[in-house]
Amino acid sequence: SRSDCIAAEQLCLSDSACNATYRILENCALAKTRFLPLDHDSRVRCLNAELDLGNSSLLHCKCHRRMKRQEHCLRVFWTVHSSMTDGYFNLETSPYENPANEEHWKTDYNKLAALLSGKDCSQLAGDATNPCLKATHVCNLSKKCVRLRTDYASICTKGAGSEDTCDRRKCHRGLRNFFEKVPEDFTKRILFCPCQDELCGERRRKTIVPDCSFQYNTKPNCLRLLDSCLEDHICKSRLADFQQNCQPADMSPGGCSQHNHAACLQAYMGMIGTPMTPNYVSNSSVEVSLWCTCESSGNQKEKCDQILGMFESNKCL
């Protein structure tokens, strides 16, 4: 079985030959992070170092979405796989273990139904026409869910209504905390609640506090958004996971090359709280998008449209 990358790193550092190879890869990854051009010899040295790892546990290690020291684990993964991101938009290798299958998602909902049936549901009366309001009340039944939801809401609304700007970085961290630490039984219901009217849709759209986490005063270019994502180990990893699990395929009945819609939705949730946070674009539809534009992209317009299209017109998602 695959080891996690932190354990694999410790094993490698205890071996002198592996240690020396790993140090070369660290320098290669550092140069890439800082966008320093590598000469031909350096590039060959980096590729050879990756090949030298052979079948070591370091080359095949993965990370878990909810693990402690996740950022450390992801840094190790991208150190070893830095040459795999030579393409500007080519991150098909996800650093994360395979997500739960579709059946797991269904049993989560069954557990939730059982939880509700044993509770006093008088507080849910009148929510029949607003599933998103009902999902919020369900969250309130869990101390962890209501605490972490309150945490990110308070961080993300600071400065609202005044000239102060919110702390987007802290807001994103609060959102990631919520979606990583609260059981998916609750988070999925809040994010994907089905709406029939605009009041419900508005509540769903505001789940991730768009004024702080999603919208800027002016829409940045999508290529700039991608650059800021690739500089961040968590965002880069979530994007790789999203690309892998939400890869559209016209020939597939569900529109997904991986044939796993649940894995795609889980990967989509992983993007929330990163520089490339997506959201519903209006309160009257289920269309989602990034807050960016492809205007003024010059000769990179096609790449830019590809990034935006992964969210706006992705059949799999």
mmCIF file of C-alpha atoms in Angstrom:
data_model
loop_
_atom_site.group_PDB
_atom_site.id
_atom_site.type_symbol
_atom_site.label_atom_id
_atom_site.label_comp_id
_atom_site.label_asym_id
_atom_site.label_seq_id
_atom_site.Cartn_x
_atom_site.Cartn_y
_atom_site.Cartn_z
ATOM 1 C CA SER A 1 0.000 0.000 0.000
ATOM 2 C CA ARG A 2 1.076 3.553 -0.621
ATOM 3 C CA SER A 3 2.759 5.281 2.294
ATOM 4 C CA ASP A 4 2.002 8.875 3.141
ATOM 5 C CA CYS A 5 4.679 11.292 1.957
ATOM 6 C CA ILE A 6 5.806 12.389 5.432
ATOM 7 C CA ALA A 7 6.629 8.800 6.440
ATOM 8 C CA ALA A 8 8.287 8.204 3.048
ATOM 9 C CA GLU A 9 10.412 11.340 3.454
ATOM 10 C CA GLN A 10 11.650 10.216 6.885
ATOM 11 C CA LEU A 11 12.575 6.814 5.463
ATOM 12 C CA CYS A 12 14.455 8.433 2.572
ATOM 13 C CA LEU A 13 16.397 10.879 4.753
ATOM 14 C CA SER A 14 17.719 7.980 6.840
ATOM 15 C CA ASP A 15 19.383 6.497 3.742
ATOM 16 C CA SER A 16 22.455 8.382 2.492
ATOM 17 C CA ALA A 17 21.935 7.711 -1.247
ATOM 18 C CA CYS A 18 18.209 8.577 -1.151
ATOM 19 C CA ASN A 19 18.953 11.618 1.012
ATOM 20 C CA ALA A 20 21.418 13.007 -1.576
ATOM 21 C CA THR A 21 18.927 12.454 -4.431
ATOM 22 C CA TYR A 22 16.119 14.075 -2.451
ATOM 23 C CA ARG A 23 18.241 17.185 -1.743
ATOM 24 C CA ILE A 24 18.799 17.609 -5.503
ATOM 25 C CA LEU A 25 15.035 17.418 -6.068
ATOM 26 C CA GLU A 26 14.426 19.998 -3.327
ATOM 27 C CA ASN A 27 16.654 22.466 -5.185
ATOM 28 C CA CYS A 28 14.871 21.685 -8.460
ATOM 29 C CA ALA A 29 11.457 22.295 -6.888
ATOM 30 C CA LEU A 30 12.667 25.514 -5.260
ATOM 31 C CA ALA A 31 13.909 26.865 -8.601
ATOM 32 C CA LYS A 32 10.558 26.005 -10.167
ATOM 33 C CA THR A 33 8.584 27.687 -7.382
ATOM 34 C CA ARG A 34 10.588 30.872 -7.877
ATOM 35 C CA PHE A 35 10.225 30.639 -11.670
ATOM 36 C CA LEU A 36 14.014 30.493 -12.070
ATOM 37 C CA PRO A 37 14.996 29.193 -15.522
ATOM 38 C CA LEU A 38 17.008 25.959 -15.382
ATOM 39 C CA ASP A 39 19.800 25.395 -17.912
ATOM 40 C CA HIS A 40 19.967 22.136 -19.855
ATOM 41 C CA ASP A 41 22.388 20.428 -17.428
ATOM 42 C CA SER A 42 20.255 21.352 -14.422
ATOM 43 C CA ARG A 43 17.116 20.027 -16.065
ATOM 44 C CA VAL A 44 18.863 16.734 -16.869
ATOM 45 C CA ARG A 45 20.117 16.519 -13.269
ATOM 46 C CA CYS A 46 16.569 17.046 -11.953
ATOM 47 C CA LEU A 47 15.069 14.406 -14.246
ATOM 48 C CA ASN A 48 17.820 11.906 -13.398
ATOM 49 C CA ALA A 49 17.275 12.493 -9.686
ATOM 50 C CA GLU A 50 13.591 11.683 -10.098
ATOM 51 C CA LEU A 51 14.453 8.531 -12.068
ATOM 52 C CA ASP A 52 17.013 7.534 -9.405
ATOM 53 C CA LEU A 53 14.206 7.199 -6.878
ATOM 54 C CA GLY A 54 13.028 4.215 -8.924
ATOM 55 C CA ASN A 55 10.330 2.332 -7.058
ATOM 56 C CA SER A 56 11.000 3.936 -3.691
ATOM 57 C CA SER A 57 8.040 4.688 -1.415
ATOM 58 C CA LEU A 58 8.813 8.391 -1.917
ATOM 59 C CA LEU A 59 7.961 8.233 -5.610
ATOM 60 C CA HIS A 60 4.620 6.530 -4.982
ATOM 61 C CA CYS A 61 3.542 8.255 -1.776
ATOM 62 C CA LYS A 62 0.224 10.116 -1.418
ATOM 63 C CA CYS A 63 -1.457 12.480 1.046
ATOM 64 C CA HIS A 64 -4.847 12.427 2.767
ATOM 65 C CA ARG A 65 -7.277 15.325 2.560
ATOM 66 C CA ARG A 66 -7.889 15.482 6.296
ATOM 67 C CA MET A 67 -4.453 14.565 7.616
ATOM 68 C CA LYS A 68 -2.417 16.608 10.073
ATOM 69 C CA ARG A 69 0.607 18.394 8.547
ATOM 70 C CA GLN A 70 -1.106 18.245 5.151
ATOM 71 C CA GLU A 71 0.959 21.130 3.749
ATOM 72 C CA HIS A 72 4.207 19.337 4.664
ATOM 73 C CA CYS A 73 2.987 16.162 2.977
ATOM 74 C CA LEU A 74 2.013 18.064 -0.191
ATOM 75 C CA ARG A 75 5.375 19.868 -0.276
ATOM 76 C CA VAL A 76 7.143 16.476 -0.261
ATOM 77 C CA PHE A 77 4.888 15.200 -3.072
ATOM 78 C CA TRP A 78 5.583 18.197 -5.335
ATOM 79 C CA THR A 79 9.302 18.039 -4.552
ATOM 80 C CA VAL A 80 9.389 14.533 -5.978
ATOM 81 C CA HIS A 81 7.018 15.263 -8.880
ATOM 82 C CA SER A 82 8.171 18.747 -9.860
ATOM 83 C CA SER A 83 9.161 17.701 -13.403
ATOM 84 C CA MET A 84 5.612 16.475 -14.022
ATOM 85 C CA THR A 85 4.331 20.053 -14.066
ATOM 86 C CA ASP A 86 6.413 21.292 -16.998
ATOM 87 C CA GLY A 87 3.209 21.923 -18.927
ATOM 88 C CA TYR A 88 1.525 25.205 -18.077
ATOM 89 C CA PHE A 89 -1.748 23.488 -17.294
ATOM 90 C CA ASN A 90 -0.933 19.831 -16.849
ATOM 91 C CA LEU A 91 -1.569 18.594 -13.318
ATOM 92 C CA GLU A 92 -3.353 15.310 -13.950
ATOM 93 C CA THR A 93 -1.490 13.523 -11.130
ATOM 94 C CA SER A 94 -3.355 14.136 -7.888
ATOM 95 C CA PRO A 95 -1.323 13.977 -4.661
ATOM 96 C CA TYR A 96 -4.393 12.723 -2.801
ATOM 97 C CA GLU A 97 -5.501 9.159 -2.153
ATOM 98 C CA ASN A 98 -8.492 8.044 -4.207
ATOM 99 C CA PRO A 99 -11.652 9.608 -2.751
ATOM 100 C CA ALA A 100 -14.667 7.751 -1.448
ATOM 101 C CA ASN A 101 -16.803 6.062 -4.054
ATOM 102 C CA GLU A 102 -20.389 6.909 -4.904
ATOM 103 C CA GLU A 103 -21.823 4.362 -2.459
ATOM 104 C CA HIS A 104 -20.037 6.027 0.470
ATOM 105 C CA TRP A 105 -21.749 9.310 -0.358
ATOM 106 C CA LYS A 106 -25.147 7.597 -0.355
ATOM 107 C CA THR A 107 -24.593 6.006 3.051
ATOM 108 C CA ASP A 108 -23.659 9.423 4.428
ATOM 109 C CA TYR A 109 -27.143 10.620 3.520
ATOM 110 C CA ASN A 110 -28.690 7.556 5.153
ATOM 111 C CA LYS A 111 -26.800 8.314 8.363
ATOM 112 C CA LEU A 112 -28.043 11.870 8.198
ATOM 113 C CA ALA A 113 -31.657 10.738 7.825
ATOM 114 C CA ALA A 114 -31.225 8.489 10.859
ATOM 115 C CA LEU A 115 -29.731 11.378 12.828
ATOM 116 C CA LEU A 116 -32.672 13.631 11.988
ATOM 117 C CA SER A 117 -35.320 11.023 12.749
ATOM 118 C CA GLY A 118 -34.083 10.814 16.338
ATOM 119 C CA LYS A 119 -34.121 14.576 16.936
ATOM 120 C CA ASP A 120 -36.776 17.122 17.763
ATOM 121 C CA CYS A 121 -37.333 18.559 14.304
ATOM 122 C CA SER A 122 -39.743 21.319 15.305
ATOM 123 C CA GLN A 123 -37.032 23.856 14.430
ATOM 124 C CA LEU A 124 -37.113 22.548 10.862
ATOM 125 C CA ALA A 125 -40.796 23.393 10.374
ATOM 126 C CA GLY A 126 -41.393 25.773 7.506
ATOM 127 C CA ASP A 127 -38.140 24.830 5.746
ATOM 128 C CA ALA A 128 -39.827 22.627 3.141
ATOM 129 C CA THR A 129 -39.504 25.247 0.401
ATOM 130 C CA ASN A 130 -35.943 26.206 1.340
ATOM 131 C CA PRO A 131 -33.678 23.123 1.506
ATOM 132 C CA CYS A 132 -30.638 25.390 2.052
ATOM 133 C CA LEU A 133 -32.172 26.837 5.210
ATOM 134 C CA LYS A 134 -32.985 23.309 6.349
ATOM 135 C CA ALA A 135 -29.369 22.251 5.669
ATOM 136 C CA THR A 136 -28.193 25.105 7.916
ATOM 137 C CA HIS A 137 -30.506 23.922 10.699
ATOM 138 C CA VAL A 138 -29.161 20.397 10.288
ATOM 139 C CA CYS A 139 -25.644 21.810 10.675
ATOM 140 C CA ASN A 140 -26.777 23.431 13.928
ATOM 141 C CA LEU A 141 -27.449 19.935 15.329
ATOM 142 C CA SER A 142 -23.693 19.297 15.268
ATOM 143 C CA LYS A 143 -21.488 21.291 17.658
ATOM 144 C CA LYS A 144 -18.516 20.962 15.338
ATOM 145 C CA CYS A 145 -20.462 22.012 12.251
ATOM 146 C CA VAL A 146 -22.019 25.094 13.839
ATOM 147 C CA ARG A 147 -18.737 26.141 15.519
ATOM 148 C CA LEU A 148 -16.604 25.968 12.358
ATOM 149 C CA ARG A 149 -19.341 27.517 10.233
ATOM 150 C CA THR A 150 -19.633 30.408 12.702
ATOM 151 C CA ASP A 151 -15.831 30.739 12.711
ATOM 152 C CA TYR A 152 -15.460 31.221 8.968
ATOM 153 C CA ALA A 153 -18.594 33.373 8.710
ATOM 154 C CA SER A 154 -17.290 35.811 11.313
ATOM 155 C CA ILE A 155 -13.825 35.984 9.684
ATOM 156 C CA CYS A 156 -15.233 36.400 6.172
ATOM 157 C CA THR A 157 -17.722 39.135 7.073
ATOM 158 C CA LYS A 158 -15.280 41.428 8.894
ATOM 159 C CA GLY A 159 -15.155 44.745 7.096
ATOM 160 C CA ALA A 160 -18.462 44.105 5.314
ATOM 161 C CA GLY A 161 -20.438 47.286 4.801
ATOM 162 C CA SER A 162 -17.474 49.556 5.442
ATOM 163 C CA GLU A 163 -14.409 50.679 3.527
ATOM 164 C CA ASP A 164 -12.295 48.016 5.230
ATOM 165 C CA THR A 165 -11.491 44.979 3.149
ATOM 166 C CA CYS A 166 -11.831 41.496 4.564
ATOM 167 C CA ASP A 167 -8.786 39.313 5.177
ATOM 168 C CA ARG A 168 -9.209 36.975 2.195
ATOM 169 C CA ARG A 169 -6.375 34.668 3.250
ATOM 170 C CA LYS A 170 -7.890 34.099 6.711
ATOM 171 C CA CYS A 171 -11.343 33.714 5.166
ATOM 172 C CA HIS A 172 -10.029 31.025 2.811
ATOM 173 C CA ARG A 173 -8.331 29.208 5.683
ATOM 174 C CA GLY A 174 -11.599 29.263 7.654
ATOM 175 C CA LEU A 175 -13.493 27.844 4.673
ATOM 176 C CA ARG A 176 -10.931 25.061 4.190
ATOM 177 C CA ASN A 177 -11.175 24.233 7.905
ATOM 178 C CA PHE A 178 -14.939 23.910 7.605
ATOM 179 C CA PHE A 179 -14.909 21.677 4.522
ATOM 180 C CA GLU A 180 -12.001 19.533 5.787
ATOM 181 C CA LYS A 181 -12.997 19.043 9.434
ATOM 182 C CA VAL A 182 -16.800 18.867 9.360
ATOM 183 C CA PRO A 183 -18.250 15.494 8.245
ATOM 184 C CA GLU A 184 -19.374 15.533 4.621
ATOM 185 C CA ASP A 185 -22.915 14.608 5.702
ATOM 186 C CA PHE A 186 -23.273 18.267 6.679
ATOM 187 C CA THR A 187 -21.012 20.136 4.243
ATOM 188 C CA LYS A 188 -22.484 18.528 1.119
ATOM 189 C CA ARG A 189 -26.036 19.355 2.168
ATOM 190 C CA ILE A 190 -25.122 23.006 2.721
ATOM 191 C CA LEU A 191 -23.190 23.393 -0.541
ATOM 192 C CA PHE A 192 -25.342 21.307 -2.886
ATOM 193 C CA CYS A 193 -28.846 21.894 -1.478
ATOM 194 C CA PRO A 194 -31.420 21.785 -4.338
ATOM 195 C CA CYS A 195 -33.294 25.058 -4.872
ATOM 196 C CA GLN A 196 -36.521 25.920 -6.657
ATOM 197 C CA ASP A 197 -36.558 29.672 -5.994
ATOM 198 C CA GLU A 198 -34.189 32.639 -5.787
ATOM 199 C CA LEU A 199 -34.399 33.005 -1.997
ATOM 200 C CA CYS A 200 -33.014 29.501 -1.554
ATOM 201 C CA GLY A 201 -30.473 30.062 -4.357
ATOM 202 C CA GLU A 202 -29.225 33.260 -2.748
ATOM 203 C CA ARG A 203 -28.651 31.447 0.541
ATOM 204 C CA ARG A 204 -26.731 28.702 -1.286
ATOM 205 C CA ARG A 205 -24.621 31.248 -3.205
ATOM 206 C CA LYS A 206 -23.756 33.031 0.043
ATOM 207 C CA THR A 207 -22.628 29.821 1.774
ATOM 208 C CA ILE A 208 -19.005 30.705 1.021
ATOM 209 C CA VAL A 209 -19.427 34.470 1.668
ATOM 210 C CA PRO A 210 -18.679 35.604 -1.910
ATOM 211 C CA ASP A 211 -17.969 39.257 -1.022
ATOM 212 C CA CYS A 212 -14.810 38.121 0.738
ATOM 213 C CA SER A 213 -13.770 34.690 -0.535
ATOM 214 C CA PHE A 214 -14.819 34.931 -4.185
ATOM 215 C CA GLN A 215 -15.338 38.425 -5.592
ATOM 216 C CA TYR A 216 -12.790 41.198 -6.125
ATOM 217 C CA ASN A 217 -13.704 44.768 -7.106
ATOM 218 C CA THR A 218 -12.637 43.939 -10.649
ATOM 219 C CA LYS A 219 -12.350 40.492 -12.216
ATOM 220 C CA PRO A 220 -8.704 39.430 -12.555
ATOM 221 C CA ASN A 221 -7.492 37.525 -15.588
ATOM 222 C CA CYS A 222 -7.897 33.754 -15.105
ATOM 223 C CA LEU A 223 -4.221 33.179 -15.970
ATOM 224 C CA ARG A 224 -3.240 35.392 -13.026
ATOM 225 C CA LEU A 225 -5.557 33.386 -10.796
ATOM 226 C CA LEU A 226 -3.895 30.177 -12.012
ATOM 227 C CA ASP A 227 -0.396 31.582 -11.337
ATOM 228 C CA SER A 228 -1.311 32.407 -7.742
ATOM 229 C CA CYS A 229 -2.746 28.883 -7.373
ATOM 230 C CA LEU A 230 0.377 27.136 -8.682
ATOM 231 C CA GLU A 231 2.518 29.040 -6.151
ATOM 232 C CA ASP A 232 0.480 27.546 -3.287
ATOM 233 C CA HIS A 233 0.962 23.837 -2.464
ATOM 234 C CA ILE A 234 -2.622 23.347 -1.260
ATOM 235 C CA CYS A 235 -4.266 25.119 -4.205
ATOM 236 C CA LYS A 236 -1.986 23.379 -6.706
ATOM 237 C CA SER A 237 -2.853 20.003 -5.143
ATOM 238 C CA ARG A 238 -6.592 20.665 -5.110
ATOM 239 C CA LEU A 239 -6.434 21.791 -8.740
ATOM 240 C CA ALA A 240 -4.566 18.606 -9.697
ATOM 241 C CA ASP A 241 -7.225 16.591 -7.862
ATOM 242 C CA PHE A 242 -9.995 18.523 -9.612
ATOM 243 C CA GLN A 243 -8.382 18.034 -13.032
ATOM 244 C CA GLN A 244 -8.016 14.313 -12.443
ATOM 245 C CA ASN A 245 -11.503 13.643 -11.072
ATOM 246 C CA CYS A 246 -13.515 16.150 -13.123
ATOM 247 C CA GLN A 247 -11.909 15.455 -16.505
ATOM 248 C CA PRO A 248 -14.823 15.593 -18.976
ATOM 249 C CA ALA A 249 -15.303 12.796 -21.504
ATOM 250 C CA ASP A 250 -17.914 13.020 -24.263
ATOM 251 C CA MET A 251 -18.093 9.232 -24.710
ATOM 252 C CA SER A 252 -18.820 8.547 -21.022
ATOM 253 C CA PRO A 253 -22.536 8.302 -20.027
ATOM 254 C CA GLY A 254 -22.011 10.641 -17.039
ATOM 255 C CA GLY A 255 -19.629 12.941 -18.890
ATOM 256 C CA CYS A 256 -16.688 11.971 -16.627
ATOM 257 C CA SER A 257 -13.526 10.205 -17.749
ATOM 258 C CA GLN A 258 -13.150 8.706 -14.253
ATOM 259 C CA HIS A 259 -16.816 7.552 -14.206
ATOM 260 C CA ASN A 260 -17.149 8.833 -10.639
ATOM 261 C CA HIS A 261 -19.381 11.847 -10.176
ATOM 262 C CA ALA A 262 -19.017 11.758 -6.377
ATOM 263 C CA ALA A 263 -15.224 12.033 -6.652
ATOM 264 C CA CYS A 264 -15.631 15.068 -8.903
ATOM 265 C CA LEU A 265 -17.964 16.813 -6.435
ATOM 266 C CA GLN A 266 -15.532 16.079 -3.604
ATOM 267 C CA ALA A 267 -12.669 17.526 -5.664
ATOM 268 C CA TYR A 268 -14.816 20.587 -6.429
ATOM 269 C CA MET A 269 -15.390 21.098 -2.687
ATOM 270 C CA GLY A 270 -11.617 20.944 -2.250
ATOM 271 C CA MET A 271 -11.196 24.051 -4.431
ATOM 272 C CA ILE A 272 -13.208 26.181 -1.983
ATOM 273 C CA GLY A 273 -10.892 28.183 0.255
ATOM 274 C CA THR A 274 -8.087 28.397 -2.329
ATOM 275 C CA PRO A 275 -7.080 31.306 -4.619
ATOM 276 C CA MET A 276 -9.213 29.556 -7.272
ATOM 277 C CA THR A 277 -12.372 29.393 -5.145
ATOM 278 C CA PRO A 278 -15.425 28.711 -7.355
ATOM 279 C CA ASN A 279 -19.025 29.640 -6.565
ATOM 280 C CA TYR A 280 -22.545 29.761 -7.972
ATOM 281 C CA VAL A 281 -22.744 32.696 -10.386
ATOM 282 C CA SER A 282 -26.337 33.653 -9.568
ATOM 283 C CA ASN A 283 -29.148 32.842 -7.174
ATOM 284 C CA SER A 284 -31.390 31.449 -9.923
ATOM 285 C CA SER A 285 -29.286 28.607 -11.388
ATOM 286 C CA VAL A 286 -26.761 25.906 -10.510
ATOM 287 C CA GLU A 287 -24.101 27.322 -12.840
ATOM 288 C CA VAL A 288 -20.709 27.785 -11.209
ATOM 289 C CA SER A 289 -17.621 29.723 -12.238
ATOM 290 C CA LEU A 290 -14.354 31.235 -11.117
ATOM 291 C CA TRP A 291 -14.329 34.995 -10.499
ATOM 292 C CA CYS A 292 -12.097 35.856 -13.441
ATOM 293 C CA THR A 293 -12.159 36.882 -17.085
ATOM 294 C CA CYS A 294 -10.282 35.930 -20.250
ATOM 295 C CA GLU A 295 -10.351 39.422 -21.744
ATOM 296 C CA SER A 296 -6.908 40.788 -22.631
ATOM 297 C CA SER A 297 -5.312 37.332 -22.639
ATOM 298 C CA GLY A 298 -3.482 37.944 -25.899
ATOM 299 C CA ASN A 299 -2.017 34.807 -27.463
ATOM 300 C CA GLN A 300 -2.868 32.814 -24.305
ATOM 301 C CA LYS A 301 -6.614 33.195 -24.801
ATOM 302 C CA GLU A 302 -7.058 29.473 -25.528
ATOM 303 C CA LYS A 303 -5.323 28.473 -22.262
ATOM 304 C CA CYS A 304 -7.384 31.000 -20.368
ATOM 305 C CA ASP A 305 -10.658 29.718 -21.859
ATOM 306 C CA GLN A 306 -9.619 26.189 -20.894
ATOM 307 C CA ILE A 307 -9.221 27.186 -17.246
ATOM 308 C CA LEU A 308 -12.555 28.975 -17.121
ATOM 309 C CA GLY A 309 -14.278 26.206 -19.082
ATOM 310 C CA MET A 310 -13.274 23.589 -16.499
ATOM 311 C CA PHE A 311 -15.835 25.195 -14.194
ATOM 312 C CA GLU A 312 -18.327 26.922 -16.512
ATOM 313 C CA SER A 313 -18.946 24.228 -19.126
ATOM 314 C CA ASN A 314 -17.654 21.012 -17.591
ATOM 315 C CA LYS A 315 -20.155 18.177 -18.265
ATOM 316 C CA CYS A 316 -18.559 16.034 -15.583
ATOM 317 C CA LEU A 317 -18.978 18.712 -12.898
#
